[in-house]
Amino acid sequence: MLTRPDVAIVGAGPVGLAIAWRCASRGLRVTVHDPAPGSGASHVAAGMLSPVAEAYFGEHELTGLLAESAARWPRFAADLAEAAGADVGYRADGTLVVGLTADDLAEARRLWSYQRGLGLPITPLRPSELRDREPALAPRVRGGAVAPGDHQVDPRRLVSALRAAAGRAGAVLNPARVGALSEVDAKVTVVAAGCGAAALTGLPVRPVKGQVLRLRAPGRGAPDFRHVIRGYADGESIYLVPRDSGEVVVGATVEERADTEVTAGAVLRLLRAAVDLVPELAEYDLVEATAGLRPGTPDNAPIIGRLPGRPGVLVATGHHRHGIVLTPVTADLVTELIVTGEPDPLLAPFTPDRFGKEPRWN
Amino acid sequence: MLTRPDVAIVGAGPVGLAIAWRCASRGLRVTVHDPAPGSGASHVAAGMLSPVAEAYFGEHELTGLLAESAARWPRFAADLAEAAGADVGYRADGTLVVGLTADDLAEARRLWSYQRGLGLPITPLRPSELRDREPALAPRVRGGAVAPGDHQVDPRRLVSALRAAAGRAGAVLNPARVGALSEVDAKVTVVAAGCGAAALTGLPVRPVKGQVLRLRAPGRGAPDFRHVIRGYADGESIYLVPRDSGEVVVGATVEERADTEVTAGAVLRLLRAAVDLVPELAEYDLVEATAGLRPGTPDNAPIIGRLPGRPGVLVATGHHRHGIVLTPVTADLVTELIVTGEPDPLLAPFTPDRFGKEPRWN
């Protein structure tokens, strides 16, 4: 009989693996349960770290958590690279937010005005300044702004590095599916199962489908643009994330559906907007089209903390569109909660009991 | 030591396999050489049998051969189904040729007027007649015509059935690449290697890249339209081929390139035209995007007959966009040439020596 672990983590996505790494590094015995590590939302995700461009109306507390986690990313990436012996593709080239038509620009401006009102670092640019920064942008792009603090990381390399780091720190992977929490035996169980958390905990986590394309620059060189580009194009909101490898991630649809089929209409809309904003992308290879399921919540904010009515069970899910940027702060705060027994005040707006003292589902 | 075969065929695409089947059925000992049967142009091809809609200006002799081969298809398909014990998806629902805009319709009309002038069966339809036949067409489609004799077959099922039929008739597959004709030992060698024929024979066969998508109706039912639809949409010429399985093939680009990468721009153009013509396709799954290389020739016609200066070597290649429709007549005429030693007069316009008595390449 093996020793009962201190911490059992259900789900080997970035959040679960980062908690495993941090806990194991603190000397805890950790087991992570997942039949297919890194095969969930993170496999599809683009990896934008966008505390500013993702600061939306009415999500003040989430905006604060995004900023806190983004601030932790440089150190997190450096620590992880050292622990794993592998780089995660952290790039600090900044993000351009652009509008193709006058209507698109008005929409973009409405949001960045709100963001500037919060004191967040986003600066409008004249069209000539925009094109100086990224000559690859289409001449008809009407205008934009730069968010220099909105960076990027490669989620697939992140998962790979976290697996290595967690393993080196002593965490053990059990490649099995957990159908119910009663199957897991540990002092503390952390449910970091993305959309799977709904069935395990009864919390109101629902799948939000996202379709994403991966292009590759011809000749395998790096893309001709360095910034992450978030664009509004004829009413379509998309992002383009260039990587040193030549990859450009084009995303993403936001659909209230639970299937993972790639549809012709979604690919058409993504490609049309991408090529309208950066015409040279038409010459790129289309190497992948995938769909994933983000774990959404009623208020779009993550669910992090103790599960009501289930002593010894913590939850870290519901990260929706923000799983990659929120990985460091989630891992840090959950680890502190496990080690000290005290929740950090930062967690207060995100506890599971905001949906009722006992989960209403299940 | 094995017996020297009567016929060695280089290339196990539809043309090579059909020749193998026909020759083996006549009692000849046949070996087919190909490391990857059916992996060439036929794997990407849509399988339209379009003697009428593919009758272009200035290709009179080719048009005649297309009509001859299309006329042989029903019997060929029936014989093959019996010999192979497998169906090849032959469907006689006919083809609609449509134009999205007034300009597109003018372009389509110019071609079908030429085709009608040749006496070919293509009949203009009023928009209401068009929509009666295919309600799935977009309301903004301006007009079209029907070519009831332009049918379809499934090229992948064709290859599979031909392999079975050839094998049952006694033909042997050698899964090896032939680098030079001197490697092959047989009384007669037939080069049916598609684009690979250029290096083997010196004939002017060049790769013409085509990109093709495969969609699938949601729920796996059959598509809501039965006709093959050939459309002009904002200057883009595409086709939509519906299959009973729920598959819809959307093609194809025609590019003077030799790579087989799928590009973002081509996928965008194909999807845009497809959804403009049949809006419900936006809801279909995108299940495959592939690129293949058609064997093109200087006059767009196939090369069938004796290779000048190389006794015992026959050629059957250069079928370009017409490999599937031309499979029956090519197989019949090459088999007759092998068995009788006399070329059918139908072959006269397509002999290899029209590019010079001795190949100028190689």
XYZ file of C-alpha atoms in Angstrom:
724
model
C 0.000 0.000 0.000
C 1.397 3.347 -0.997
C 1.464 6.188 1.477
C -1.618 8.378 1.400
C -0.612 11.584 -0.383
C -0.924 14.982 1.200
C -2.474 16.473 -1.901
C -4.453 14.857 -4.711
C -5.085 17.045 -7.725
C -7.767 16.137 -10.244
C -6.798 17.561 -13.612
C -3.395 18.016 -15.245
C -3.959 21.238 -17.120
C -1.786 24.267 -16.386
C -3.642 25.109 -13.171
C -3.537 21.589 -11.747
C 0.076 21.026 -12.756
C 1.204 24.393 -11.409
C -0.428 23.641 -8.061
C 1.258 20.233 -8.118
C 4.642 21.800 -8.815
C 4.273 24.464 -6.136
C 2.990 22.015 -3.512
C 5.625 19.399 -4.252
C 8.281 22.100 -4.054
C 7.039 22.844 -0.536
C 7.657 19.242 0.473
C 4.131 17.935 0.167
C 3.455 14.516 -1.338
C 1.383 15.167 -4.441
C -0.508 12.948 -6.882
C -2.105 14.341 -10.045
C -4.931 12.384 -11.660
C -5.554 12.807 -15.374
C -5.814 10.272 -18.201
C -4.708 12.864 -20.769
C -2.597 15.694 -19.296
C -2.757 18.972 -21.177
C -5.509 17.807 -23.522
C -8.187 20.235 -22.342
C -8.652 23.933 -22.930
C -4.903 24.618 -22.701
C -4.211 22.500 -25.777
C -6.300 24.918 -27.822
C -5.487 28.152 -25.955
C -3.362 30.858 -27.543
C -1.607 31.899 -24.342
C -2.253 35.628 -24.258
C -1.402 37.273 -20.953
C -3.786 40.209 -21.318
C -4.724 41.876 -18.068
C -5.393 45.138 -19.870
C -7.014 44.151 -23.170
C -9.170 41.625 -21.302
C -10.402 44.192 -18.763
C -14.112 44.344 -19.562
C -16.960 46.451 -18.257
C -18.377 45.175 -14.974
C -15.572 42.714 -14.202
C -13.606 44.863 -11.786
C -12.528 42.129 -9.386
C -11.523 39.798 -12.185
C -9.515 42.620 -13.754
C -7.604 42.983 -10.484
C -6.800 39.275 -10.346
C -5.664 39.276 -13.989
C -3.293 42.163 -13.240
C -1.968 40.452 -10.127
C -1.298 37.205 -11.986
C 0.210 38.906 -15.037
C 2.618 40.703 -12.680
C 3.701 37.331 -11.328
C 4.264 35.837 -14.795
C 7.863 36.942 -15.481
C 9.117 35.439 -12.234
C 6.902 32.374 -12.644
C 8.247 31.778 -16.147
C 11.843 32.185 -14.999
C 11.378 29.858 -12.001
C 9.655 27.305 -14.169
C 12.294 27.431 -16.874
C 14.925 26.753 -14.234
C 12.936 23.985 -12.526
C 11.962 22.259 -15.763
C 15.027 22.947 -17.841
C 12.643 24.063 -20.571
C 11.451 27.397 -21.875
C 7.750 28.235 -22.080
C 7.930 30.865 -24.809
C 7.289 33.887 -22.606
C 7.417 36.993 -24.827
C 6.997 40.605 -23.766
C 6.509 42.248 -27.178
C 3.215 43.764 -26.129
C -0.214 43.799 -27.725
C -1.759 46.002 -30.389
C -5.512 46.475 -30.312
C -6.765 47.531 -33.746
C -9.991 48.273 -35.584
C -10.442 47.548 -39.280
C -13.376 49.836 -40.099
C -14.634 53.017 -38.493
C -17.262 50.975 -36.660
C -14.674 48.479 -35.477
C -12.439 51.284 -34.281
C -15.314 52.879 -32.368
C -15.942 49.554 -30.640
C -12.276 49.116 -29.775
C -11.995 52.705 -28.585
C -14.998 52.350 -26.297
C -13.229 49.517 -24.497
C -9.775 51.034 -24.293
C -11.251 54.285 -22.996
C -12.756 52.263 -20.153
C -9.414 50.545 -19.587
C -7.551 53.867 -19.533
C -10.128 55.141 -17.071
C -9.052 52.334 -14.745
C -5.480 53.582 -15.045
C -4.406 50.544 -17.066
C -1.479 50.887 -19.483
C -3.008 51.179 -22.951
C -2.107 54.040 -25.290
C -3.913 55.076 -28.473
C -1.699 55.308 -31.546
C -2.034 57.323 -34.710
C -2.369 55.119 -37.828
C 1.187 56.026 -38.825
C 2.482 55.007 -35.385
C 0.537 51.759 -35.657
C 2.088 50.948 -39.015
C 5.557 51.913 -37.814
C 5.201 49.271 -35.117
C 3.695 46.625 -37.391
C 4.058 47.209 -41.144
C 2.310 43.868 -41.686
C -1.038 45.435 -40.732
C -3.396 46.050 -43.649
C -3.356 49.640 -44.938
C -7.088 49.868 -44.367
C -6.801 49.277 -40.593
C -8.260 52.508 -39.253
C -6.451 52.799 -35.953
C -5.476 51.182 -32.711
C -3.719 51.261 -29.380
C -0.790 49.528 -27.721
C -0.898 47.638 -24.438
C 2.804 47.124 -23.762
C 2.202 45.027 -20.659
C 0.028 42.408 -22.384
C 2.379 39.554 -23.178
C 2.192 35.920 -24.285
C 3.332 32.402 -23.486
C 2.980 29.077 -25.346
C 0.407 26.960 -23.466
C 1.611 23.640 -24.871
C 5.175 24.362 -23.836
C 3.808 25.550 -20.488
C 2.110 22.194 -19.861
C 5.206 20.321 -20.929
C 7.440 22.383 -18.614
C 5.006 22.102 -15.694
C 4.894 18.319 -16.083
C 8.673 18.201 -15.968
C 8.938 20.580 -13.023
C 6.215 18.840 -11.026
C 7.822 15.479 -11.677
C 11.260 16.718 -10.689
C 9.786 18.098 -7.468
C 8.374 14.662 -6.660
C 4.755 14.885 -7.799
C 3.342 11.662 -9.249
C 0.993 11.404 -12.220
C -1.795 8.827 -12.098
C -3.052 8.565 -15.676
C -6.591 7.618 -14.714
C -9.926 9.351 -14.944
C -11.569 10.326 -11.654
C -15.309 9.767 -11.873
C -16.136 10.879 -8.325
C -14.196 12.531 -5.518
C -14.757 9.458 -3.336
C -12.280 7.630 -5.606
C -9.485 9.932 -4.439
C -7.731 9.362 -1.127
C -5.646 12.286 0.169
C -5.564 14.779 3.010
C -6.496 17.543 0.592
C -8.106 17.124 -2.813
C -7.920 19.930 -5.373
C -10.424 19.842 -8.234
C -8.673 21.522 -11.161
C -10.585 19.631 -13.812
C -11.819 22.513 -15.970
C -15.287 21.721 -17.304
C -15.075 18.347 -15.572
C -15.394 20.150 -12.234
C -19.150 20.499 -12.730
C -19.838 16.778 -12.431
C -17.322 16.336 -9.612
C -18.446 19.251 -7.426
C -21.898 20.378 -8.517
C -20.558 23.887 -9.108
C -22.048 25.872 -12.005
C -19.190 25.377 -14.459
C -20.294 25.118 -18.073
C -18.392 24.473 -21.310
C -17.828 27.460 -23.598
C -16.586 26.256 -26.951
C -13.700 28.000 -28.645
C -12.378 27.297 -32.134
C -8.787 28.217 -32.901
C -6.520 27.973 -35.946
C -2.792 27.543 -36.111
C -1.006 28.949 -39.154
C 2.681 28.699 -40.001
C 4.823 31.177 -41.836
C 6.061 29.840 -45.185
C 9.635 28.580 -45.068
C 9.351 28.067 -41.326
C 10.729 31.510 -40.506
C 9.254 33.722 -37.796
C 6.099 35.679 -38.687
C 6.599 39.220 -39.978
C 4.932 40.736 -36.913
C 6.054 40.621 -33.296
C 3.109 41.991 -31.308
C 0.066 40.067 -30.297
C -2.672 41.666 -32.436
C -6.190 41.861 -31.098
C -8.492 43.110 -33.783
C -12.029 44.016 -34.562
C -12.737 43.298 -38.222
C -16.227 43.883 -39.637
C -17.688 43.122 -36.234
C -15.570 40.009 -35.677
C -13.273 40.069 -32.644
C -10.121 38.025 -33.125
C -6.531 37.753 -31.982
C -3.312 36.824 -33.756
C -0.462 35.493 -31.630
C 2.908 35.178 -33.413
C 5.549 32.786 -32.098
C 9.266 32.525 -32.799
C 8.678 29.068 -34.287
C 6.732 30.601 -37.178
C 3.363 29.678 -35.694
C 0.532 32.204 -35.601
C -2.456 31.318 -33.430
C -5.745 32.755 -34.709
C -8.647 32.722 -32.282
C -11.246 32.366 -31.115
C -14.933 31.757 -31.252
C -16.940 31.954 -28.026
C -19.870 29.544 -28.325
C -22.325 28.227 -25.754
C -21.914 24.659 -26.981
C -20.331 21.528 -25.571
C -19.107 19.799 -28.741
C -15.576 20.050 -30.082
C -16.274 19.931 -33.807
C -14.507 22.415 -36.072
C -17.109 24.121 -38.250
C -16.755 25.616 -41.708
C -18.418 28.871 -40.652
C -16.080 29.452 -37.719
C -12.963 28.768 -39.780
C -14.281 31.123 -42.451
C -14.915 33.932 -39.969
C -11.532 33.550 -38.279
C -9.610 33.412 -41.559
C -11.500 36.319 -43.096
C -10.822 38.573 -40.125
C -7.196 37.445 -39.877
C -6.453 38.085 -43.544
C -8.334 41.401 -43.485
C -6.116 42.600 -40.632
C -2.798 41.067 -41.773
C -3.025 40.267 -45.498
C 0.198 38.261 -45.650
C -1.463 35.553 -43.535
C -3.199 34.350 -46.723
C 0.182 32.931 -47.767
C 0.676 31.070 -44.494
C 0.058 27.342 -44.164
C -3.033 26.327 -42.249
C -1.651 23.566 -40.071
C -4.293 23.020 -37.407
C -7.913 23.776 -36.633
C -9.062 22.745 -33.178
C -11.895 23.333 -30.767
C -11.750 23.275 -26.980
C -14.072 23.841 -24.066
C -13.364 26.667 -21.621
C -14.750 26.250 -18.119
C -17.187 29.176 -17.829
C -18.998 30.411 -14.727
C -22.104 32.572 -14.211
C -19.994 35.692 -13.512
C -17.096 34.852 -15.868
C -14.713 34.726 -12.876
C -12.808 31.666 -11.667
C -13.821 29.554 -8.684
C -10.939 29.153 -6.245
C -11.181 27.992 -2.625
C -12.868 25.503 -0.309
C -15.844 23.533 -1.592
C -18.768 24.158 0.799
C -19.898 21.084 2.680
C -16.891 18.999 1.600
C -14.058 19.332 4.128
C -10.670 18.729 2.582
C -11.807 19.564 -0.936
C -10.537 22.684 -2.715
C -11.551 23.919 -6.136
C -9.557 25.771 -8.786
C -11.570 25.963 -11.976
C -13.866 28.231 -13.975
C -10.951 30.169 -15.466
C -12.868 30.548 -18.721
C -10.798 32.652 -21.163
C -8.138 33.367 -18.523
C -6.665 30.013 -17.551
C -3.149 30.715 -18.796
C -2.748 34.226 -17.393
C -4.279 33.160 -14.052
C -2.108 30.068 -13.615
C 0.597 31.675 -11.407
C -1.707 33.430 -8.955
C -4.033 30.427 -8.754
C -1.157 28.072 -8.017
C 0.373 30.424 -5.444
C -2.861 31.090 -3.577
C -4.062 27.486 -3.558
C -0.675 26.310 -2.351
C -0.710 28.912 0.448
C -4.213 27.838 1.416
C -3.100 24.208 1.619
C 0.090 24.971 3.538
C -1.246 27.591 5.967
C -4.940 26.745 6.076
C -5.689 30.447 5.603
C -7.145 31.878 2.396
C -5.422 34.953 1.007
C -7.768 37.994 0.924
C -7.242 38.107 -2.843
C -9.389 34.993 -3.064
C -12.433 36.496 -1.359
C -14.350 37.424 -4.556
C -13.691 34.033 -6.123
C -14.703 31.484 -3.484
C -17.045 28.634 -4.430
C -19.637 29.660 -1.833
C -20.611 32.739 -3.846
C -22.946 30.405 -5.722
C -24.654 29.281 -2.489
C -23.421 27.604 0.661
C -24.048 24.145 -0.792
C -23.727 23.508 -4.503
C -27.094 23.385 -6.122
C -26.089 21.012 -8.828
C -25.303 17.313 -8.575
C 12.880 -16.718 -59.522
C 9.408 -15.480 -60.222
C 8.034 -15.564 -63.744
C 8.551 -12.362 -65.681
C 5.160 -10.599 -65.764
C 3.441 -9.704 -68.978
C 2.622 -6.223 -67.755
C 4.287 -4.041 -65.160
C 2.389 -0.920 -64.145
C 4.133 1.919 -62.376
C 1.609 3.763 -60.229
C -1.417 2.501 -58.309
C -3.787 5.400 -58.767
C -7.148 4.861 -60.444
C -5.637 4.761 -63.934
C -2.874 2.285 -63.073
C -5.164 0.064 -61.032
C -7.903 0.068 -63.668
C -5.380 -0.978 -66.321
C -4.162 -3.694 -63.949
C -7.692 -4.956 -63.380
C -8.583 -4.961 -67.072
C -5.308 -6.629 -68.132
C -5.462 -9.240 -65.394
C -9.064 -9.976 -66.367
C -7.802 -10.711 -69.868
C -5.456 -13.354 -68.517
C -2.255 -11.302 -68.466
C 0.159 -11.581 -65.557
C 0.277 -8.109 -64.019
C 2.414 -6.457 -61.362
C 1.667 -2.956 -60.051
C 4.486 -0.990 -58.426
C 3.608 1.707 -55.894
C 4.793 2.288 -52.323
C 1.565 4.106 -51.443
C -1.419 3.134 -53.622
C -4.097 5.788 -53.990
C -2.093 8.454 -52.196
C -1.679 10.791 -55.173
C -4.105 13.125 -56.884
C -7.012 10.695 -56.465
C -6.834 10.947 -52.682
C -7.669 14.645 -52.950
C -9.955 14.513 -56.008
C -13.685 15.152 -55.696
C -14.706 12.617 -58.334
C -16.865 14.719 -60.651
C -17.683 13.043 -63.959
C -18.236 16.244 -65.924
C -17.908 15.855 -69.669
C -20.212 18.822 -70.210
C -19.322 21.320 -67.498
C -15.629 20.637 -68.137
C -15.919 21.256 -71.878
C -13.750 24.356 -72.311
C -12.986 26.583 -75.264
C -10.300 25.164 -77.521
C -10.227 21.680 -76.033
C -12.379 19.956 -78.602
C -10.553 16.627 -78.703
C -10.341 16.416 -74.937
C -14.075 17.153 -74.733
C -14.713 14.189 -77.003
C -12.637 11.860 -74.853
C -14.372 13.083 -71.681
C -17.769 12.325 -73.245
C -16.604 8.904 -74.411
C -15.293 7.984 -70.985
C -18.305 9.394 -69.117
C -20.522 7.237 -71.320
C -18.524 4.192 -70.260
C -18.801 5.021 -66.540
C -22.163 3.395 -65.668
C -21.068 0.039 -67.074
C -17.570 0.415 -65.631
C -18.995 1.155 -62.166
C -21.354 -1.811 -62.354
C -18.639 -4.207 -63.559
C -16.293 -2.969 -60.884
C -18.857 -3.272 -58.116
C -19.433 -6.861 -59.138
C -15.741 -7.674 -59.483
C -14.753 -6.003 -56.230
C -17.829 -6.665 -54.162
C -17.743 -3.003 -53.249
C -19.627 0.076 -54.371
C -17.796 3.160 -55.654
C -20.487 5.745 -54.903
C -21.555 6.364 -58.491
C -24.397 8.904 -58.421
C -26.368 10.258 -61.365
C -28.079 13.228 -59.707
C -26.668 15.643 -62.239
C -24.833 18.930 -61.916
C -26.055 22.491 -61.444
C -23.859 25.281 -62.770
C -24.690 28.544 -60.954
C -23.567 32.154 -60.782
C -23.753 34.175 -57.564
C -23.600 37.701 -58.967
C -24.551 39.134 -62.336
C -20.879 39.046 -63.325
C -20.555 35.442 -62.195
C -23.665 34.497 -64.113
C -22.354 36.172 -67.260
C -19.151 34.135 -66.953
C -21.072 30.903 -66.418
C -23.442 31.682 -69.291
C -20.563 32.362 -71.671
C -19.281 28.838 -71.059
C -22.591 27.002 -71.142
C -23.523 28.784 -74.390
C -20.341 27.349 -75.888
C -21.224 23.919 -74.515
C -24.765 24.113 -75.902
C -23.268 25.138 -79.241
C -21.410 21.809 -79.236
C -24.731 20.053 -78.731
C -23.873 19.051 -75.168
C -26.712 18.493 -72.690
C -26.814 21.601 -70.513
C -30.044 23.567 -70.021
C -30.424 27.068 -68.552
C -32.888 27.308 -65.671
C -34.923 30.209 -64.379
C -33.992 31.167 -60.798
C -37.271 29.650 -59.575
C -36.482 26.385 -61.372
C -33.001 26.421 -59.876
C -34.378 26.836 -56.373
C -37.024 24.174 -56.932
C -34.238 21.730 -57.681
C -31.985 22.838 -54.814
C -33.638 24.929 -52.103
C -30.294 24.941 -50.260
C -28.905 27.455 -52.773
C -28.544 30.996 -51.429
C -31.427 33.308 -52.396
C -28.947 35.704 -53.960
C -27.712 33.141 -56.526
C -28.628 34.884 -59.765
C -29.136 31.944 -62.063
C -27.804 28.726 -63.454
C -28.133 25.683 -65.661
C -28.433 21.952 -65.249
C -26.178 19.346 -66.820
C -28.104 16.141 -66.095
C -25.410 13.895 -67.529
C -22.596 15.186 -65.293
C -22.370 12.660 -62.463
C -20.029 11.770 -59.630
C -18.120 8.921 -58.019
C -16.085 8.678 -54.788
C -12.387 8.472 -55.773
C -11.270 6.907 -52.505
C -13.853 4.160 -52.797
C -12.854 3.798 -56.451
C -9.239 3.116 -55.528
C -10.269 0.680 -52.847
C -12.580 -1.209 -55.224
C -9.975 -1.254 -58.000
C -7.368 -2.705 -55.642
C -9.787 -5.450 -54.668
C -10.836 -6.177 -58.259
C -7.260 -6.181 -59.580
C -6.179 -8.471 -56.778
C -9.068 -10.867 -57.351
C -8.180 -10.977 -61.047
C -4.636 -12.006 -60.144
C -2.673 -8.751 -60.315
C 0.121 -8.420 -57.768
C 1.080 -5.262 -55.885
C 4.750 -4.554 -55.298
C 4.822 -1.812 -52.647
C 8.096 -0.315 -53.812
C 9.043 2.939 -55.462
C 10.340 2.698 -59.015
C 13.167 5.180 -59.528
C 13.882 4.317 -63.165
C 12.203 2.157 -65.787
C 15.282 -0.057 -65.964
C 14.304 -1.369 -62.521
C 11.152 -2.918 -63.982
C 11.256 -6.227 -65.828
C 8.181 -7.061 -67.910
C 7.163 -7.553 -71.518
C 5.222 -4.307 -71.375
C 5.662 -1.502 -68.876
C 2.902 1.076 -68.349
C 3.859 4.347 -66.707
C 0.733 5.527 -64.867
C 2.620 7.445 -62.229
C 0.859 10.821 -62.428
C 3.360 13.618 -61.836
C 6.046 10.990 -61.301
C 5.891 10.193 -65.012
C 8.016 13.243 -65.805
C 11.149 11.863 -64.167
C 10.539 8.335 -65.496
C 9.842 9.232 -69.125
C 11.046 12.759 -69.802
C 7.566 13.761 -70.914
C 6.396 17.320 -70.109
C 4.184 16.437 -67.143
C 4.132 19.096 -64.435
C 2.436 19.256 -61.019
C -0.633 21.485 -60.733
C -1.526 21.940 -57.097
C -5.124 21.664 -55.963
C -6.442 22.356 -52.475
C -9.674 20.697 -51.425
C -11.830 20.696 -48.279
C -14.069 17.991 -46.939
C -17.051 19.069 -44.847
C -19.548 16.856 -43.069
C -23.213 17.507 -42.428
C -24.002 17.906 -38.723
C -25.523 14.800 -37.176
C -23.941 12.668 -39.915
C -27.034 12.806 -42.125
C -26.841 13.331 -45.868
C -26.339 16.919 -47.097
C -29.491 18.880 -47.916
C -28.595 19.036 -51.609
C -28.264 16.197 -54.087
C -26.752 17.771 -57.210
C -23.110 18.466 -57.727
C -22.976 22.282 -57.653
C -20.410 24.091 -59.749
C -20.466 27.742 -58.924
C -18.946 31.050 -59.755
C -18.972 33.256 -56.652
C -17.449 36.726 -56.790
C -15.015 35.533 -59.424
C -14.120 32.331 -57.587
C -14.851 29.074 -59.409
C -15.670 26.206 -57.061
C -17.563 22.951 -56.858
C -19.535 21.262 -54.103
C -19.940 17.494 -54.290
C -22.447 15.972 -51.828
C -22.185 12.333 -50.825
C -24.677 10.006 -49.152
C -22.268 9.674 -46.206
C -22.820 13.338 -45.287
C -19.541 14.429 -46.845
C -19.372 17.501 -49.061
C -16.190 17.989 -51.058
C -15.332 21.639 -51.725
C -12.729 22.327 -54.360
C -10.467 23.306 -55.802
C -7.604 25.670 -56.322
C -5.535 25.385 -59.508
C -1.990 26.493 -58.707
C 1.248 26.174 -60.643
C 3.129 24.949 -57.591
C 4.639 21.638 -56.546
C 4.158 21.766 -52.770
C 1.273 20.147 -50.922
C 0.816 22.653 -48.099
C -2.689 23.801 -47.227
C -2.730 27.598 -47.141
C -4.929 29.954 -45.154
C -5.801 32.012 -48.224
C -6.989 29.029 -50.247
C -9.127 27.684 -47.415
C -10.601 31.160 -46.961
C -11.473 31.487 -50.650
C -13.010 28.022 -50.882
C -15.080 28.437 -47.709
C -16.237 31.935 -48.612
C -17.468 30.838 -52.030
C -19.033 27.650 -50.634
C -20.965 29.469 -47.903
C -21.990 32.246 -50.284
C -23.535 29.648 -52.614
C -24.992 27.277 -49.988
C -25.290 29.133 -46.662
C -26.066 26.062 -44.578
C -22.508 24.823 -45.187
C -21.369 27.253 -42.460
C -22.892 24.837 -39.955
C -21.066 21.815 -41.391
C -17.983 20.379 -39.728
C -14.695 21.012 -41.489
C -13.108 17.570 -41.310
C -10.266 17.692 -43.804
C -8.167 20.126 -45.792
C -5.762 18.555 -48.255
C -3.628 19.459 -51.231
C -2.669 17.235 -54.131
C -0.732 17.489 -57.361
C -2.512 16.927 -60.672
C -0.357 15.763 -63.575
C -0.684 18.632 -66.056
C 0.487 18.750 -69.671
C 1.195 21.594 -72.108
C -2.200 21.187 -73.834
C -4.183 20.075 -70.749
C -4.879 16.706 -72.404
C -3.682 13.315 -71.181
C -0.750 11.418 -72.613
C -1.726 7.870 -73.569
C 0.207 5.529 -75.832
C 3.674 4.273 -76.756
C 6.684 6.149 -75.429
C 8.847 7.152 -78.425
C 12.240 5.490 -78.504
C 11.388 3.071 -75.708
C 9.945 -0.176 -77.135
C 7.688 -1.956 -74.696
C 6.929 1.164 -72.673
C 3.448 2.686 -72.664
C 2.344 5.847 -70.913
C -0.989 6.762 -69.311
C -0.631 10.020 -67.440
C -1.224 13.771 -67.717
C -4.907 13.437 -66.840
C -4.776 16.757 -64.988
C -8.275 17.607 -63.684
C -9.824 14.628 -65.455
C -8.223 11.520 -63.994
C -11.383 10.077 -62.486
C -13.693 10.621 -65.433
C -11.042 9.360 -67.865
C -10.234 6.193 -65.937
C -12.565 3.814 -67.865
C -11.576 4.876 -71.376
C -7.895 5.007 -70.480
C -7.977 1.530 -69.008
C -9.932 0.103 -71.932
C -7.756 1.641 -74.633
C -4.435 0.820 -72.971
C -5.564 -2.764 -72.380
C -6.602 -3.074 -76.036
C -3.261 -1.664 -77.131
C -1.418 -4.213 -74.993
C -3.562 -7.152 -76.097
C -3.854 -6.361 -79.810
C -0.781 -4.242 -80.411
C -2.962 -1.760 -82.283
C -3.849 1.688 -80.918
C -7.510 2.661 -81.080
C -8.073 5.730 -83.308
C -9.524 7.493 -80.251
C -5.967 7.693 -78.911
C -4.551 9.562 -81.876
C -4.769 13.082 -80.389
C -3.240 11.952 -77.091
C -0.100 10.035 -78.024
C 3.188 10.877 -76.318
C 4.890 11.725 -79.591
C 2.864 14.922 -79.982
C 5.563 16.543 -77.815
C 8.332 15.430 -80.184
C 9.551 12.067 -81.424
C 11.969 11.729 -78.529
C 11.229 13.251 -75.140
C 13.161 16.445 -74.689
C 13.373 16.213 -70.940
C 15.379 13.807 -68.825
